[in-house]
PDB file of C-alpha atoms in Angstrom:
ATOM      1  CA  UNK A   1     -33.145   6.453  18.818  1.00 41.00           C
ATOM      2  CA  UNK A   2     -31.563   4.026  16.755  1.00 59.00           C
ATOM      3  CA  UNK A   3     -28.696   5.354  14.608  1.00 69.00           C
ATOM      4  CA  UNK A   4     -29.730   4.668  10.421  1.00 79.00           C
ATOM      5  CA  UNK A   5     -27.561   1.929   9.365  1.00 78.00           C
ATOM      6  CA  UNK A   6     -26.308   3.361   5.957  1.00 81.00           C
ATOM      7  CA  UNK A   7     -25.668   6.816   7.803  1.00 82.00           C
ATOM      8  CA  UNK A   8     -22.992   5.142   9.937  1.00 79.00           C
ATOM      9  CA  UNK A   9     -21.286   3.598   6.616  1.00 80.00           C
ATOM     10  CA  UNK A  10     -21.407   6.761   5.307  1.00 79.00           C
ATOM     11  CA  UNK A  11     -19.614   8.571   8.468  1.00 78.00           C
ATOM     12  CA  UNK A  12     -16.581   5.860   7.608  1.00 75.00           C
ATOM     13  CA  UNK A  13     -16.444   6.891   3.975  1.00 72.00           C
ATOM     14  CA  UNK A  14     -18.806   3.903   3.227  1.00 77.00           C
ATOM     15  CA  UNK A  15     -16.489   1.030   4.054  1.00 76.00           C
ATOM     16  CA  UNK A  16     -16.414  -0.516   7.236  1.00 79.00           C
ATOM     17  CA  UNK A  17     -14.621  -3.313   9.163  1.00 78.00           C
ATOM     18  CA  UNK A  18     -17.398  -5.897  11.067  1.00 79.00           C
ATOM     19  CA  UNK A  19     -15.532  -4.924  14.417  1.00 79.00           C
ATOM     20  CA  UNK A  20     -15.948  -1.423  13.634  1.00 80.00           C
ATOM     21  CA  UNK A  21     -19.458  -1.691  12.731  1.00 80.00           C
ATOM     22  CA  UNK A  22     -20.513  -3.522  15.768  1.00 80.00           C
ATOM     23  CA  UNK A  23     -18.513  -1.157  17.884  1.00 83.00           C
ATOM     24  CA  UNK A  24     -20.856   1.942  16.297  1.00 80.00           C
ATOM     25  CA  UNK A  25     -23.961  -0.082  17.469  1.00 80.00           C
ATOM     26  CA  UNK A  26     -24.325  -2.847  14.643  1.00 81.00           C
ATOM     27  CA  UNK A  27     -25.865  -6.355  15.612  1.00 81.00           C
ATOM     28  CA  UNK A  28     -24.314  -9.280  13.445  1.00 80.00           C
ATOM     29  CA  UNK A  29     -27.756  -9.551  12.255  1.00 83.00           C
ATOM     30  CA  UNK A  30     -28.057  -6.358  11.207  1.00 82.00           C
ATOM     31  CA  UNK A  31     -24.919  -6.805   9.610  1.00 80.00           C
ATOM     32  CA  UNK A  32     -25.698  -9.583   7.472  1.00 82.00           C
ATOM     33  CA  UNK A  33     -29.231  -8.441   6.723  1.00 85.00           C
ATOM     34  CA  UNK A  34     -27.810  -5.283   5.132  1.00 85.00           C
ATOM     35  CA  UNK A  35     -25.195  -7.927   3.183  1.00 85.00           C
ATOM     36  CA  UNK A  36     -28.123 -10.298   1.706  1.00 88.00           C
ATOM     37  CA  UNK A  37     -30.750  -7.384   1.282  1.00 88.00           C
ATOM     38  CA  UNK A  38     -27.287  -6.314  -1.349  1.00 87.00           C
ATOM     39  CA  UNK A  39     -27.166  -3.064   0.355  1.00 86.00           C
ATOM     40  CA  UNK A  40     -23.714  -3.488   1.394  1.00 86.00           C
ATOM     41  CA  UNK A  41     -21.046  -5.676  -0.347  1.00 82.00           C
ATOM     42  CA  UNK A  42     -18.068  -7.532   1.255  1.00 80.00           C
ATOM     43  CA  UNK A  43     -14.643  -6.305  -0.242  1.00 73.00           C
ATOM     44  CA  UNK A  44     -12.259  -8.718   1.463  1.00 69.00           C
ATOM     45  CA  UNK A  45     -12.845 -10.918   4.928  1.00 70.00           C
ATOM     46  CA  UNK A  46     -14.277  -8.861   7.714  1.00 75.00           C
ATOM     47  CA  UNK A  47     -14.701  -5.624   4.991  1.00 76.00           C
ATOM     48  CA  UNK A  48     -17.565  -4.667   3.980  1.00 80.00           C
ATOM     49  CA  UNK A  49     -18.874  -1.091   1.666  1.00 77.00           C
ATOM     50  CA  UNK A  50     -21.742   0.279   0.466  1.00 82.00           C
ATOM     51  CA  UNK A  51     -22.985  -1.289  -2.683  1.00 82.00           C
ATOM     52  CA  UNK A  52     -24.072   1.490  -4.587  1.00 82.00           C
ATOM     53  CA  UNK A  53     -20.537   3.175  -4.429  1.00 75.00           C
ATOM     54  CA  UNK A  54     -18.317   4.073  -7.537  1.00 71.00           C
ATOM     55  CA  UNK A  55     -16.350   0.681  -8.498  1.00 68.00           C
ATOM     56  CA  UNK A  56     -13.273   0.497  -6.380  1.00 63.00           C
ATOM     57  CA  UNK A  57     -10.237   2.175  -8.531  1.00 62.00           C
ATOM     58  CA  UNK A  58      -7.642  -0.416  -7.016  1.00 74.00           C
ATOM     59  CA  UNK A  59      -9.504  -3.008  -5.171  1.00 76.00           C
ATOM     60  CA  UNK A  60      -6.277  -4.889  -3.958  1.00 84.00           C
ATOM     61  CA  UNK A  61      -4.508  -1.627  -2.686  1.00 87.00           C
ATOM     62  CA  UNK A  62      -7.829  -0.771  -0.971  1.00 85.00           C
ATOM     63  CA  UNK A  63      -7.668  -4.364   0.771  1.00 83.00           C
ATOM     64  CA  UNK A  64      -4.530  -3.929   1.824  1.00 88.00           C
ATOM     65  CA  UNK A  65      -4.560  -0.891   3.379  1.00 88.00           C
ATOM     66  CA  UNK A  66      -7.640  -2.166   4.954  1.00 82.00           C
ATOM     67  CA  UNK A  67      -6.619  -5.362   5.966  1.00 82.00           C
ATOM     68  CA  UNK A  68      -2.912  -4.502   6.849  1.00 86.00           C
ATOM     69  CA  UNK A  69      -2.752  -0.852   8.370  1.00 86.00           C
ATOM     70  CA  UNK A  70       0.599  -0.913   9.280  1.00 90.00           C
ATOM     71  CA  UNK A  71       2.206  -2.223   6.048  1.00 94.00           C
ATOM     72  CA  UNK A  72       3.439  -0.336   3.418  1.00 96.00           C
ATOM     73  CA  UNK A  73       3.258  -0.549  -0.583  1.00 96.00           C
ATOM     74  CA  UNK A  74       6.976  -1.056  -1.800  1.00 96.00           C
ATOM     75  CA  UNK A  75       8.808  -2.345  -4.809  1.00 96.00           C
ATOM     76  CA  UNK A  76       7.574  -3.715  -7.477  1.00 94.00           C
ATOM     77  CA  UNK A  77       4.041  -2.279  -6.242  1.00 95.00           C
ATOM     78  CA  UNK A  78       5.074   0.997  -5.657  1.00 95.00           C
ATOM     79  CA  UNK A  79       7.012   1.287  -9.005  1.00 95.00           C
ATOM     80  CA  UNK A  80       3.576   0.217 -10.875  1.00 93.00           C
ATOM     81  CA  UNK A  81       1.674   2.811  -8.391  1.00 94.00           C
ATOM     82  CA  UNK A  82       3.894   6.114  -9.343  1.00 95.00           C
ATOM     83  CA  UNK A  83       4.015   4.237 -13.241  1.00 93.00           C
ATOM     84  CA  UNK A  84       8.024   4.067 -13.009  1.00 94.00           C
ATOM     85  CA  UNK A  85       7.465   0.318 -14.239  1.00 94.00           C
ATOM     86  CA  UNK A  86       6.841  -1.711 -17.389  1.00 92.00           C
ATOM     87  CA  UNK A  87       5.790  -4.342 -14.916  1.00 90.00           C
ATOM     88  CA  UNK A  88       2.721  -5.531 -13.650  1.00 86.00           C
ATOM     89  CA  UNK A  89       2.918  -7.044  -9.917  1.00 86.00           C
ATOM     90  CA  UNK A  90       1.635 -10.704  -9.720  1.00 87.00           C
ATOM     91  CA  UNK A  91       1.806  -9.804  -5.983  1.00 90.00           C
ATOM     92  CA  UNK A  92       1.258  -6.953  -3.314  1.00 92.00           C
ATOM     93  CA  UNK A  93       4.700  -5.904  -2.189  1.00 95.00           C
ATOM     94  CA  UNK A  94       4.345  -4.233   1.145  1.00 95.00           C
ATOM     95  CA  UNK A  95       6.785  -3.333   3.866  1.00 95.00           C
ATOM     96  CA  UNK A  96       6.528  -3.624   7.565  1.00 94.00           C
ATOM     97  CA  UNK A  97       8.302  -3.023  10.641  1.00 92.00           C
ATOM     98  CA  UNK A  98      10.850  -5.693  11.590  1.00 91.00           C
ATOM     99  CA  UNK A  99       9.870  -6.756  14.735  1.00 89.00           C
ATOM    100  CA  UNK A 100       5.792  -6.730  13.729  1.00 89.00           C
ATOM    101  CA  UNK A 101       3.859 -10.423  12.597  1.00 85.00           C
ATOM    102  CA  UNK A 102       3.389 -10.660   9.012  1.00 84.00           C
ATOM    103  CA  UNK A 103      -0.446 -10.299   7.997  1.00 81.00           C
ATOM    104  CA  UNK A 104      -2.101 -13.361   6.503  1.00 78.00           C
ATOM    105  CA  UNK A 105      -4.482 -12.354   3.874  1.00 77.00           C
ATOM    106  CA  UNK A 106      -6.000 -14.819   1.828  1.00 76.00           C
ATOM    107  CA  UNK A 107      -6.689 -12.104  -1.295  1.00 78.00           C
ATOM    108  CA  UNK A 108      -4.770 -10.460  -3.282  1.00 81.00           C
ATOM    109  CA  UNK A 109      -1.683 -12.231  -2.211  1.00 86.00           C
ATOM    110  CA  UNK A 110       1.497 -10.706  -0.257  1.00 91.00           C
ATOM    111  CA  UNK A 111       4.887 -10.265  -0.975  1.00 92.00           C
ATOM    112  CA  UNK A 112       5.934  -9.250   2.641  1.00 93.00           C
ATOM    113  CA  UNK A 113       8.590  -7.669   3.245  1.00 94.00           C
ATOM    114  CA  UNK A 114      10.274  -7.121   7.193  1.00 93.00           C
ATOM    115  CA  UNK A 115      12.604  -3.888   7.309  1.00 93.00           C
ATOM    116  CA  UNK A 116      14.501  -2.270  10.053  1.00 92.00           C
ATOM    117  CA  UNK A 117      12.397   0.488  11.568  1.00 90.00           C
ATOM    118  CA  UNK A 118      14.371   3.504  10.462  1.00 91.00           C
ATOM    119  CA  UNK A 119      14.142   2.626   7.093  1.00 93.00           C
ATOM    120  CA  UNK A 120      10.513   1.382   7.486  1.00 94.00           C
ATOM    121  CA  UNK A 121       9.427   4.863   8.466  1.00 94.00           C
ATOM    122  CA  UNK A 122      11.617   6.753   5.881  1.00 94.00           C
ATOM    123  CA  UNK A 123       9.866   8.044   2.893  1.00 95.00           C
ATOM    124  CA  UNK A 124       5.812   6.426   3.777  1.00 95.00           C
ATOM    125  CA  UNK A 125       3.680   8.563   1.854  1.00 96.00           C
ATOM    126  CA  UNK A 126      -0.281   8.273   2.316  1.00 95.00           C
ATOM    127  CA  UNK A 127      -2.242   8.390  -0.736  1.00 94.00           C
ATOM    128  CA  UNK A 128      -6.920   8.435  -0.759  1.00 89.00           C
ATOM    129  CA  UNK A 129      -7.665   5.733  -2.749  1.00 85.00           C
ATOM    130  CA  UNK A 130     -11.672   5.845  -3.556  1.00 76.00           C
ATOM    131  CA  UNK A 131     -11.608   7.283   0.401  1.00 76.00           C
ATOM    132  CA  UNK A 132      -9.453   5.033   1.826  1.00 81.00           C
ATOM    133  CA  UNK A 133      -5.637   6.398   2.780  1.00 89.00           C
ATOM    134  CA  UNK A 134      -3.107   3.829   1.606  1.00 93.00           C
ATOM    135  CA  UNK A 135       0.586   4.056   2.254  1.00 96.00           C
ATOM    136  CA  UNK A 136       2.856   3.814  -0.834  1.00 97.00           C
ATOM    137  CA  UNK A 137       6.465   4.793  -0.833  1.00 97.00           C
ATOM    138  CA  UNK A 138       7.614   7.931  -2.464  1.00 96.00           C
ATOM    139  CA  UNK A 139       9.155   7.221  -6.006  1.00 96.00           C
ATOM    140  CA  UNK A 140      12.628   8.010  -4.411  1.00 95.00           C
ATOM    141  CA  UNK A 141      12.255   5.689  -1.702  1.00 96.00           C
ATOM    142  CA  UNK A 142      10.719   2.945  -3.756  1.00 96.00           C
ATOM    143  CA  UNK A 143      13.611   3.017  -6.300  1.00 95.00           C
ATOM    144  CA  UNK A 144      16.163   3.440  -3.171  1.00 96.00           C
ATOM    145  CA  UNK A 145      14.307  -0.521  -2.001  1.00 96.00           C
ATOM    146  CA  UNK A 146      14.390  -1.767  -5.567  1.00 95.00           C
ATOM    147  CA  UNK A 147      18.813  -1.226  -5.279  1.00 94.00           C
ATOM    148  CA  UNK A 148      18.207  -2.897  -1.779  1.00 94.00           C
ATOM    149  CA  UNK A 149      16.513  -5.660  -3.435  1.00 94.00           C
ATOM    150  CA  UNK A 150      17.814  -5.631  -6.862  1.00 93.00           C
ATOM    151  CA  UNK A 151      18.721  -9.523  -6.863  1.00 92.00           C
ATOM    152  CA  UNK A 152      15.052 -10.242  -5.974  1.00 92.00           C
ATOM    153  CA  UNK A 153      13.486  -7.573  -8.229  1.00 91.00           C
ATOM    154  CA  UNK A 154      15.751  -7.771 -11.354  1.00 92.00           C
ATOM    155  CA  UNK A 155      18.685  -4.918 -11.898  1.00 90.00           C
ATOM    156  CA  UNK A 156      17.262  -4.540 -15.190  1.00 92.00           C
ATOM    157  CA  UNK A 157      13.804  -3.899 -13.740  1.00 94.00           C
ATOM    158  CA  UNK A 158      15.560  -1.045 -11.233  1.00 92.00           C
ATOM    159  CA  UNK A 159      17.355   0.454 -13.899  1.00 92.00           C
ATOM    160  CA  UNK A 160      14.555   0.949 -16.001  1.00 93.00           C
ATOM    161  CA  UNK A 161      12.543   2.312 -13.092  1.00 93.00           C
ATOM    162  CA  UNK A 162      15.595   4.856 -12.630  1.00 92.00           C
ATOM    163  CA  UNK A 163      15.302   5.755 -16.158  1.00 92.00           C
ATOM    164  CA  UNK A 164      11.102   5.955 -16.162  1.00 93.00           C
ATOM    165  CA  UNK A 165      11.746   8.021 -12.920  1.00 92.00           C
ATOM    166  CA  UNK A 166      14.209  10.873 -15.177  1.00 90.00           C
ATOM    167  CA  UNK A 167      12.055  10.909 -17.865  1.00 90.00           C
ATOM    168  CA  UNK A 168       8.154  11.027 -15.643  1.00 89.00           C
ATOM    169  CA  UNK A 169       9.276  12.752 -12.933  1.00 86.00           C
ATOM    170  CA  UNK A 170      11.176  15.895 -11.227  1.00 86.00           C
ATOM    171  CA  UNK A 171      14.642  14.092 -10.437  1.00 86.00           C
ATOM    172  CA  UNK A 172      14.991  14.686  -6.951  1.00 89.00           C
ATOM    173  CA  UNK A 173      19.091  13.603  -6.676  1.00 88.00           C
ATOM    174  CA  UNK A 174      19.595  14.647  -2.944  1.00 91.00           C
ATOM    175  CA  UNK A 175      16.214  13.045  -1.904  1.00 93.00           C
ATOM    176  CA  UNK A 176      17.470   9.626  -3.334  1.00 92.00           C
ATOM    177  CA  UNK A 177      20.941   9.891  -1.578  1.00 93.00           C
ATOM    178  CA  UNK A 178      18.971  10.459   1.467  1.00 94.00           C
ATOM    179  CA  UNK A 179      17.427   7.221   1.408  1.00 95.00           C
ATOM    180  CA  UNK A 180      19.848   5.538  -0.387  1.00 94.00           C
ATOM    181  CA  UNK A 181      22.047   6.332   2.812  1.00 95.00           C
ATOM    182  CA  UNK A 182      19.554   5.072   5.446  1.00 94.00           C
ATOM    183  CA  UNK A 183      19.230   2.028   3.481  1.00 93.00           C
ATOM    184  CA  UNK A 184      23.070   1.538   3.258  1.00 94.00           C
ATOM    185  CA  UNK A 185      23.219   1.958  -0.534  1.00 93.00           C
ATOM    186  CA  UNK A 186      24.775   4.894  -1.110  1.00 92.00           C
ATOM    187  CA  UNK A 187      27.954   3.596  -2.693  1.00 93.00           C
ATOM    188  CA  UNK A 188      26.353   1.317  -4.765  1.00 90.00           C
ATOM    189  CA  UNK A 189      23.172   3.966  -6.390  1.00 90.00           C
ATOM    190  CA  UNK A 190      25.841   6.627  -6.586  1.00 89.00           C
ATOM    191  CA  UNK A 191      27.567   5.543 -10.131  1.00 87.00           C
ATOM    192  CA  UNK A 192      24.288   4.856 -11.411  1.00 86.00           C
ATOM    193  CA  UNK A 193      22.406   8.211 -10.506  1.00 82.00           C
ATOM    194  CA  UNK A 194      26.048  10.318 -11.314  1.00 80.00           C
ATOM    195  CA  UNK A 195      25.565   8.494 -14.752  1.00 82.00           C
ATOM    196  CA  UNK A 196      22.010   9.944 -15.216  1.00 75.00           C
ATOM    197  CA  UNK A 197      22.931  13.518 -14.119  1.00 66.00           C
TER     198      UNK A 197
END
């Protein structure tokens, strides 16, 4: 018996990938039948969801993760996601492993970023986005990358994140030195948080 079409959306949290439809039974066909009869809706190349879901709360995030499941949100990105930032990103910032290809992604566009492995994997956090789980950096991490990057992000843009981060949230000193010693800024972060304390 032929599985129900919508059912199987629904078993994936009611967004799909094409290959992963067609390898739960889908025909192309099908596929695009469902599309032009509006019952589904593409979210991004090769994406597809349920049209009669709740809007997406962060489309772009969503597409990322999606499209990109080994990349991380960082920076810029991050600092808007945890709302350490008077910024809004013109770009998704996202992290990945040194010695993986960069993902090419028409929309939203990329600000990729290659990092050593050990501080790749140091501090990923997964966060459910509308069902979907999207890596972000922890607040600590992401301000930890923002003194890695400082000349590409702005120092006044980190140090205002450092500030937003005491006032929003539970200063976590030792979790930042942790970090801040993978990434090999330690000496530099350590006047700036000792002038915070």
């Amino acid at each position: 018996m032929e599985k129900d079409p919508v059912k199987i959306f629904q078993e994936y949290g009611g967004q799909l990938r094409m290959s992963e439809a067609i390898e739960s039974g889908f025909t192309r066909y099908m596929f695009y039948k469902l599309r032009d009869d509006e019952i589904i809706e593409q979210i991004s190349r090769g994406v597809y969801r349920l049209a009669d879901l709740p809007p997406i709360s962060n489309p772009d995030l969503v597409t990322v993760a999606l499209r990109c499941p080994n990349s991380v949100v960082c920076l810029i990105s991050a600092l808007s996601f945890h709302e350490i930032t008077t910024q809004i990103p013109h770009k998704i910032s996202i992290a990945i492993p040194r010695d993986s290809h960069p993902p090419s992604l028409e929309y939203p566009p990329l600000d990729i970023h290659r990092i050593i492995n050990h501080a790749y994997q140091a501090g990923i956090k997964e966060h459910q986005i509308d069902g979907i789980p999207v890596k972000v950096y922890s607040p600590e991490k992401t301000l930890v990358d923002c003194f890695k990057f400082r000349n590409k992000v702005g120092k006044d843009v980190v140090l205002e994140a450092l500030k937003l981060y005491k006032a929003r949230k539970k200063f976590n000193h030792r979790k930042i030195l942790e970090y801040a010693k993978i990434c090999r800024v330690d000496k530099i972060m350590l006047p700036y948080l000792e002038a915070l304390i």
